[in-house]
Short mmCIF file of C-alpha atoms in Angstrom, two decimals:
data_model
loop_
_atom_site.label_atom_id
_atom_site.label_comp_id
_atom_site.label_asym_id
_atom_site.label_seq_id
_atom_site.Cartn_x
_atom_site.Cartn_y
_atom_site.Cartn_z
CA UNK A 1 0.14 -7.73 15.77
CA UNK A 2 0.88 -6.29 19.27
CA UNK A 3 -0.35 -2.56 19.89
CA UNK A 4 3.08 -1.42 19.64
CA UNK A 5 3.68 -3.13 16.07
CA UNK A 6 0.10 -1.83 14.85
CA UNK A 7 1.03 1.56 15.60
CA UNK A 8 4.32 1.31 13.72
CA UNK A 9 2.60 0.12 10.75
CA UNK A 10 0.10 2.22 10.76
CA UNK A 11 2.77 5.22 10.79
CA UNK A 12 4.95 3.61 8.00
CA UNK A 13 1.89 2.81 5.72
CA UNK A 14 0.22 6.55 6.27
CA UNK A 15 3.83 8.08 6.00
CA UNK A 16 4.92 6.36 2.98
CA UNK A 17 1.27 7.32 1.10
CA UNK A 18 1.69 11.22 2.22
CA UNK A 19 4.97 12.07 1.34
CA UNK A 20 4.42 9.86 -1.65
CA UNK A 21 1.68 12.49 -2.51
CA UNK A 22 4.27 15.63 -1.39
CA UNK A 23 6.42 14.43 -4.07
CA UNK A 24 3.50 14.74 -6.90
CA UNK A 25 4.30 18.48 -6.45
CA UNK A 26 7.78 18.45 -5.56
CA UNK A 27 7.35 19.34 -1.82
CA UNK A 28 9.52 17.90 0.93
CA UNK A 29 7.35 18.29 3.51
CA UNK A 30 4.11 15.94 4.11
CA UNK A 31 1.20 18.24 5.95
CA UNK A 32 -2.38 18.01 7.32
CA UNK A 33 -3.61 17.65 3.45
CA UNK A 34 -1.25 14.98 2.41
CA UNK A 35 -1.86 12.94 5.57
CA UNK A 36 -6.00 13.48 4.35
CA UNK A 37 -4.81 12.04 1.37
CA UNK A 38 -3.17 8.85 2.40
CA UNK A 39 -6.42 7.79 4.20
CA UNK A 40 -8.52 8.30 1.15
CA UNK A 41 -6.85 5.27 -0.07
CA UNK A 42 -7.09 3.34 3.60
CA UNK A 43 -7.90 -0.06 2.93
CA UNK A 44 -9.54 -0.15 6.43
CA UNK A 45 -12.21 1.69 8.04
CA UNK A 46 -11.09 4.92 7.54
CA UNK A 47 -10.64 4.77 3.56
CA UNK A 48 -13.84 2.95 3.51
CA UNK A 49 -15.41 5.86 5.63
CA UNK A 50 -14.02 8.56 3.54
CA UNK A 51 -14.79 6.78 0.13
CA UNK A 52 -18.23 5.89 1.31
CA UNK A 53 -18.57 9.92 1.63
CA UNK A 54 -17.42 10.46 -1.98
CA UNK A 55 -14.27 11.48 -0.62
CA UNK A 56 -12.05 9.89 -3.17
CA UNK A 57 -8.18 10.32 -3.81
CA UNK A 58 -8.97 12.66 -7.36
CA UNK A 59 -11.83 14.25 -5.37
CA UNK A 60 -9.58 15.04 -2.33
CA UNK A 61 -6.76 16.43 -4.74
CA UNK A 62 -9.08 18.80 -6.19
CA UNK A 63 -10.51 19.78 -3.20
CA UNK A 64 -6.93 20.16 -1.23
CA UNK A 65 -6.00 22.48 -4.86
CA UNK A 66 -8.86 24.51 -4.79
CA UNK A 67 -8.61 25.37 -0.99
CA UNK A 68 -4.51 25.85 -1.64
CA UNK A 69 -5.49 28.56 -4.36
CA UNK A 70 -8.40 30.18 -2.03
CA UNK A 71 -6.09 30.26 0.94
CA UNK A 72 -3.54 32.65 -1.69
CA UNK A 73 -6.13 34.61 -3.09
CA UNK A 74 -7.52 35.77 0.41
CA UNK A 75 -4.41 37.87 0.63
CA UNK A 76 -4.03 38.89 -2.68
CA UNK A 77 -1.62 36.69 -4.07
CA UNK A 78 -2.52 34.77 -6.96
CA UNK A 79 0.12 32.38 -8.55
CA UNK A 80 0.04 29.16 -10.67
CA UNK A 81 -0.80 25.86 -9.17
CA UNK A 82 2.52 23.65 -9.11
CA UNK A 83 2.50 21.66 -11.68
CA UNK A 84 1.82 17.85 -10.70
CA UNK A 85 4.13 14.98 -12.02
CA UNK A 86 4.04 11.48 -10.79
CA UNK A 87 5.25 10.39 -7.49
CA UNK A 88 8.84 10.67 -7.34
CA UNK A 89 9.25 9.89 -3.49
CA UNK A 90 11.03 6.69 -3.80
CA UNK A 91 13.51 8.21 -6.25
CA UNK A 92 14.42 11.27 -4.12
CA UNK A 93 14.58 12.03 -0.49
CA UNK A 94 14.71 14.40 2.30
CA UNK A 95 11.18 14.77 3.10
CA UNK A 96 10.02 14.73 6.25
CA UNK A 97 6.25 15.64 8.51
CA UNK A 98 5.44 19.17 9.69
CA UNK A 99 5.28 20.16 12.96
CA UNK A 100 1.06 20.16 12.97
CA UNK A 101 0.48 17.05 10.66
CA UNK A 102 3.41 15.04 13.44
CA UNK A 103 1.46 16.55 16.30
CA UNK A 104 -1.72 14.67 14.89
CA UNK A 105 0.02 11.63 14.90
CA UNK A 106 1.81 12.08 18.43
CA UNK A 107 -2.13 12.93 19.84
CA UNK A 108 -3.67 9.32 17.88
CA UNK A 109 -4.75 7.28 20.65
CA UNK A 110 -3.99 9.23 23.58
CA UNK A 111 -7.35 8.28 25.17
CA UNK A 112 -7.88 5.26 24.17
CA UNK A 113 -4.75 4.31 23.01
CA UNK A 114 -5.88 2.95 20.00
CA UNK A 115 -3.47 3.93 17.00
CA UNK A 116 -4.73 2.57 13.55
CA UNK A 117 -5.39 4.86 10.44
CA UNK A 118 -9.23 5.21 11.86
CA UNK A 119 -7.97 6.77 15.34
CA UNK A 120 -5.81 9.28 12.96
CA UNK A 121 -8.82 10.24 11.16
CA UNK A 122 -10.70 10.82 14.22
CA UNK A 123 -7.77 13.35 15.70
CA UNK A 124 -7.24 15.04 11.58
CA UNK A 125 -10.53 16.06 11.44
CA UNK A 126 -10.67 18.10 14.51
CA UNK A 127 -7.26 19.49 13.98
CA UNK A 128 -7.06 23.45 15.64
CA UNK A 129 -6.05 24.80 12.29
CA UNK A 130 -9.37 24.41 10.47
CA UNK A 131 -7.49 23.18 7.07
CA UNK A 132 -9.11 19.73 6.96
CA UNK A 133 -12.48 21.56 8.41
CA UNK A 134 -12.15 23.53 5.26
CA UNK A 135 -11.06 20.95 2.53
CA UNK A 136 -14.07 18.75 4.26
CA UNK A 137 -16.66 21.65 3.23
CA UNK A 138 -15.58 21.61 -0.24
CA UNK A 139 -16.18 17.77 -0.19
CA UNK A 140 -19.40 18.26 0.75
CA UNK A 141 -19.51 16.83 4.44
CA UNK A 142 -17.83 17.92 8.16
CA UNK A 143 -15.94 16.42 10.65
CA UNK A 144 -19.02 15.39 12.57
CA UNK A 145 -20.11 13.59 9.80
CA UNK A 146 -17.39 11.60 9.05
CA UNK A 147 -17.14 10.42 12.94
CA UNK A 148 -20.72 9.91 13.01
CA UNK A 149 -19.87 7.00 9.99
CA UNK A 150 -16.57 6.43 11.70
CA UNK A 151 -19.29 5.27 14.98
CA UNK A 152 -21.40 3.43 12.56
CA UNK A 153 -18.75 1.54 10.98
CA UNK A 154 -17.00 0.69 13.70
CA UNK A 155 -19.93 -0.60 15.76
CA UNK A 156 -19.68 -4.05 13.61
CA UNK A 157 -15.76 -5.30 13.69
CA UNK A 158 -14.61 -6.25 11.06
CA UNK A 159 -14.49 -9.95 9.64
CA UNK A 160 -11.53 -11.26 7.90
CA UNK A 161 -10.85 -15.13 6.84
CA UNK A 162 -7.34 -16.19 5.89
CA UNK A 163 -5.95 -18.94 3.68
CA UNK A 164 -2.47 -19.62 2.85
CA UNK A 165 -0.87 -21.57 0.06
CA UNK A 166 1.12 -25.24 2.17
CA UNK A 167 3.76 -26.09 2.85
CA UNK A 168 4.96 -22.85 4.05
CA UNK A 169 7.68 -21.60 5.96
CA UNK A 170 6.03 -18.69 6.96
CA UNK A 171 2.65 -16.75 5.61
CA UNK A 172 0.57 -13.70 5.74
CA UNK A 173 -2.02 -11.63 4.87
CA UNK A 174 -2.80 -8.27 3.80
CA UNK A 175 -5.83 -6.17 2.23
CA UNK A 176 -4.90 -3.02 0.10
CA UNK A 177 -7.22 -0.18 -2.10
CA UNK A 178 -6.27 1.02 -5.03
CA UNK A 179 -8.00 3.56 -6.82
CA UNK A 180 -9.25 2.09 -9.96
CA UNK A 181 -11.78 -0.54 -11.12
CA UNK A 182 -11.03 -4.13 -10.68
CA UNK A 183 -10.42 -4.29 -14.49
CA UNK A 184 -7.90 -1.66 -14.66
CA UNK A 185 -6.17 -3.54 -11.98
CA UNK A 186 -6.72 -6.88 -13.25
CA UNK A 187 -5.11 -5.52 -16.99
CA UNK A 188 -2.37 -4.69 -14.60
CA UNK A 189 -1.95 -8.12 -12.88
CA UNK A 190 -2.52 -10.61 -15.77
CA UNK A 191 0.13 -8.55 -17.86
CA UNK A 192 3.50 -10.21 -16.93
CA UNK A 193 5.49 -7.42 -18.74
CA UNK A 194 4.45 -5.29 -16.33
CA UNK A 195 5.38 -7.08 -13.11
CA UNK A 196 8.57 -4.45 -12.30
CA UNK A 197 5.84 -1.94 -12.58
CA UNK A 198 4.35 -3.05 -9.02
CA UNK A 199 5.84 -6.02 -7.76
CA UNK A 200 9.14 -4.47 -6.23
CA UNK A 201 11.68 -7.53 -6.66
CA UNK A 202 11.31 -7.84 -9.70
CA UNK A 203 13.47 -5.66 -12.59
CA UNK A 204 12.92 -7.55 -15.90
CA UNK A 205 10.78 -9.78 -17.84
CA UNK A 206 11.95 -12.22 -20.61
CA UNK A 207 10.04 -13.94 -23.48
CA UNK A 208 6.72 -13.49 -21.24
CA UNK A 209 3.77 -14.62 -22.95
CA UNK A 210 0.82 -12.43 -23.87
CA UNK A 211 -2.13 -13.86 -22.15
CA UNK A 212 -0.86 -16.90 -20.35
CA UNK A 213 -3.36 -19.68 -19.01
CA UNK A 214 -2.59 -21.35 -15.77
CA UNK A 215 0.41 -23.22 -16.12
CA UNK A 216 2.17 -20.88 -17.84
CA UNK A 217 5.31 -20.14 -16.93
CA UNK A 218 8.04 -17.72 -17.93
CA UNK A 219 11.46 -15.95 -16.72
CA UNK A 220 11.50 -12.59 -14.59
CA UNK A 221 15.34 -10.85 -13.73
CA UNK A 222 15.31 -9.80 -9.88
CA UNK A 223 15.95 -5.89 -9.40
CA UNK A 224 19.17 -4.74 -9.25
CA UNK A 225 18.71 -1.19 -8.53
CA UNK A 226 16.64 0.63 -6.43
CA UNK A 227 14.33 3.79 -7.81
CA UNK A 228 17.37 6.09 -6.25
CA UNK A 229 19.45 4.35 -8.75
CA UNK A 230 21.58 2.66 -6.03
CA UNK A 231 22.86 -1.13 -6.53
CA UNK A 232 21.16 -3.67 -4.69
CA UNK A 233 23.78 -6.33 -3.93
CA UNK A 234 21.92 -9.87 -5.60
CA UNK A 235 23.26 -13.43 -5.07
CA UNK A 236 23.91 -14.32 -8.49
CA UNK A 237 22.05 -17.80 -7.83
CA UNK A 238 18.68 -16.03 -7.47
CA UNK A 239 19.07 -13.33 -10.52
CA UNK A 240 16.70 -15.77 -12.33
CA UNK A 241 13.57 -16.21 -11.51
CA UNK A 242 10.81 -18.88 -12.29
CA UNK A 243 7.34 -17.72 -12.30
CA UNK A 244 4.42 -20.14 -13.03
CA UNK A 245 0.45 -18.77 -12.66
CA UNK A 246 -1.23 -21.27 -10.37
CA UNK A 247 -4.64 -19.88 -10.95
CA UNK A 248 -6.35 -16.87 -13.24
CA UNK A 249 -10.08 -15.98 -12.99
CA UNK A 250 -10.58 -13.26 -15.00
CA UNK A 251 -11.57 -9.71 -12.80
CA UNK A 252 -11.38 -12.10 -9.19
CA UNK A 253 -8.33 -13.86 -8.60
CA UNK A 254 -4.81 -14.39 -9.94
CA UNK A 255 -1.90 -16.76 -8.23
CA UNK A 256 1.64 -17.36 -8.77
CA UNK A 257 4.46 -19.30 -8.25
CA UNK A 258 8.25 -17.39 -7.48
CA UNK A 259 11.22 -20.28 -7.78
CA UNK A 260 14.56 -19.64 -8.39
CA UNK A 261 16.15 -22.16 -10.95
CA UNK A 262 19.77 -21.38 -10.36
CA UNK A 263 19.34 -21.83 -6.73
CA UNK A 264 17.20 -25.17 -5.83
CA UNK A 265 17.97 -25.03 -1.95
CA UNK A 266 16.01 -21.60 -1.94
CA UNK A 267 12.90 -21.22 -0.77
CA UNK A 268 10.03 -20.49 -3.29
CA UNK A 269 7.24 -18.26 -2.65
CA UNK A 270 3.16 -18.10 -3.77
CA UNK A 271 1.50 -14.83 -4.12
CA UNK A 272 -2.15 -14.78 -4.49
CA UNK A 273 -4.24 -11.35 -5.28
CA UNK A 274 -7.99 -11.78 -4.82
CA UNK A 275 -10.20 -8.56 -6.43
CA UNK A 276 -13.51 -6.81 -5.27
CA UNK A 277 -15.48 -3.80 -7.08
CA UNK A 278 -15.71 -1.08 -3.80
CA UNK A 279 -16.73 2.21 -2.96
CA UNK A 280 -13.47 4.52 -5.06
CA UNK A 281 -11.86 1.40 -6.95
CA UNK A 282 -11.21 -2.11 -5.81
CA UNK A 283 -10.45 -3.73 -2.53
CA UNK A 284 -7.09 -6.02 -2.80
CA UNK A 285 -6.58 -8.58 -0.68
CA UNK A 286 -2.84 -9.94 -0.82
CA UNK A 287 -1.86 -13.77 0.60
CA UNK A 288 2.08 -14.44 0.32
CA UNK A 289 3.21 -17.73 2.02
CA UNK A 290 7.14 -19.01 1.48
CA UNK A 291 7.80 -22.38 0.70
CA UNK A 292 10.53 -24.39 2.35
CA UNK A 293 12.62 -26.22 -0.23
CA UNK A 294 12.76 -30.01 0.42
CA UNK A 295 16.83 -29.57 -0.49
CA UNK A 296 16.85 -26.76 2.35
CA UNK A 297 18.38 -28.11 5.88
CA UNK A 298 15.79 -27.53 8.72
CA UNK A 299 16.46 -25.08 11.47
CA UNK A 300 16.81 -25.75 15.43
CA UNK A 301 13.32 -25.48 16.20
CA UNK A 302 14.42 -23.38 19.32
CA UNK A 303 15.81 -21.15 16.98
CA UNK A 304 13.03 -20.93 14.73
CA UNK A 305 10.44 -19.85 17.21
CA UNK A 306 12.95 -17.26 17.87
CA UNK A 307 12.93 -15.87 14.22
CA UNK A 308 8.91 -16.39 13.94
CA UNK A 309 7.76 -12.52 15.33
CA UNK A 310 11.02 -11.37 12.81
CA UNK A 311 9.60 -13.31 9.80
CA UNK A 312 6.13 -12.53 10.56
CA UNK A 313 7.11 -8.74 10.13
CA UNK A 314 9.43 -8.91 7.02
CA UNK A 315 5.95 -10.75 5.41
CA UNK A 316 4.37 -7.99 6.49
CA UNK A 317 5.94 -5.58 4.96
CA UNK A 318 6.40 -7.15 1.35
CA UNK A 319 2.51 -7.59 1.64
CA UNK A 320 2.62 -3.72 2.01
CA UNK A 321 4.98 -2.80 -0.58
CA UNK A 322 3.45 -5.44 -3.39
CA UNK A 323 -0.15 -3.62 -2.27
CA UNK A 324 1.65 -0.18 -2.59
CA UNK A 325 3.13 -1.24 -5.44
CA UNK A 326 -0.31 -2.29 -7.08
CA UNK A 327 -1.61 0.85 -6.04
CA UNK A 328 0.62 3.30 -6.96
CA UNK A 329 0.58 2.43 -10.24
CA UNK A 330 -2.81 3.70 -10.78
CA UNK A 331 -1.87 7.28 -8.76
#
């Protein structure tokens, strides 16, 4: 992606994690700790950094609490911690940044214009405020340290490899951390009753058999409301869907195969989640490529390259809502 396009989704990932966290204790407004937060669970350099520290997401909460309840007590006031629910930010709204926690983000790559989630931690952990400074104490490390690792790590670039499921209209890639072992998330995956708890399109599951080989295949209902509880307007040809597992390796890997049986024109796509024990939980890695249907009339190719950087992004970002998705179900 261009500079411009990283630093968008770099804002849009870190946002959506913070205020996602705000919304655990019914606050509105994302700040300094919440933005801390969202990085602990970085699949990148920066998560990797901070989880390589010990600083995982529980460990961060507790740390971000116990500073909360210090900061109070230092003048006297001493109140009940909120109580914490699960994250309610995509069924509610108005929440926005603070002033400090936006003024981070406005000074990320400002001298070297670099903009991804390690450039933010580099500017959170000097903040002027000393909140992270603080939080960073109880985690047993300082800001020094963690750029000293950020240095380390980022003295070898990283090395990705890409493979996409043919013939495909268009395909991507995308790596994701959630915070639990590889067979948590695996129990998660290989379940298909619980695909509309992390796979966003997807609102029902019918007849769907217990522990399916590849091969299997079975019946999903495409979502028809959103977590607000507003409609989502659904051809009726593609309220079906056909899903078939391609591939299952128990703890590693998992494929499958979306159709829709009602509409044969439409284009199918592959998902395919690959699994790796790390540092806090398990690194994801996400490849989703979409399949033109043989029925489906071809485009002008002029018109095609035209639509390529637009199709490249919308992959994009259903690679990072099926890894938030994943994720969040474990947060």
């Amino acid at each position: 992606m261009s500079r411009f396009i990283d630093a968008a989704a770099t804002a849009h990932v870190l946002t959506v994690a913070a205020m996602e966290e705000a919304s655990r204790l019914d606050q509105r407004e994302a700040d300094l700790d919440h933005l801390l937060l969202a990085l602990t669970i970085d699949a990148g350099t920066a998560g990797q950094v901070l989880r390589g520290l010990g600083i995982t997401l529980d460990a961060a909460r507790e740390a971000v609490a116990a500073e909360h309840d210090a900061a109070l007590a230092s003048l006297g006031v001493r109140v009940d911690a909120p109580p914490t629910g699960g994250i309610r930010f995509h069924e509610t709204g108005g929440y926005d940044w603070s002033e400090r926690a936006l003024a981070v983000i406005r000074r990320t790559g400002e001298n070297d214009g670099r903009s991804d989630a390690a450039a933010v931690l580099r500017t959170l952990v000097h903040e002027p405020s000393g909140l992270i400074e603080a939080i960073l104490s109880r985690l047993g490390t300082t800001p020094n340290a963690v750029i000293e690792r950020l240095d380390e790590a980022e003295r070898y670039p990283e090395h990705r490899t890409g493979q996409a499921p043919t013939p495909a209209v268009i395909s991507g890639t995308s790596e994701a951390f959630v915070p639990a072992t590889p067979e948590a998330v695996w129990a998660l995956l290989a379940d298909p009753s619980r695909m509309p708890d992390w796979e966003p399109s997807i609102g029902g599951v019918d007849k769907a058999p217990s522990t399916p080989e590849a091969g299997a295949t079975w019946t999903v209902r495409t979502r028809a409301q959103r977590p607000d509880g507003k409609a989502i307007r659904i051809n009726p040809k593609t309220v079906r869907q056909r899903v078939e597992l391609i591939e299952t390796d128990a703890d590693r890997v998992i494929e499958w195969r979306f159709s829709y049986p009602d509409a044969p024109a439409a284009n199918a796509r592959r998902l395919r989640a690959e699994l790796e024990s790390a540092a806090g939980g398990t690194q994801l890695r996400l490849f989703l490529a979409w399949e033109r249907s043989p029925d489906r009339p071809r485009r002008l190719k002029t018109l095609g390259r035209l639509m390529h950087p637009l199709m490249r992004y919308m992959i994009w970002m259903q690679l990072t809502q099926l890894g938030g998705g994943i994720g969040r179900a474990f947060r």
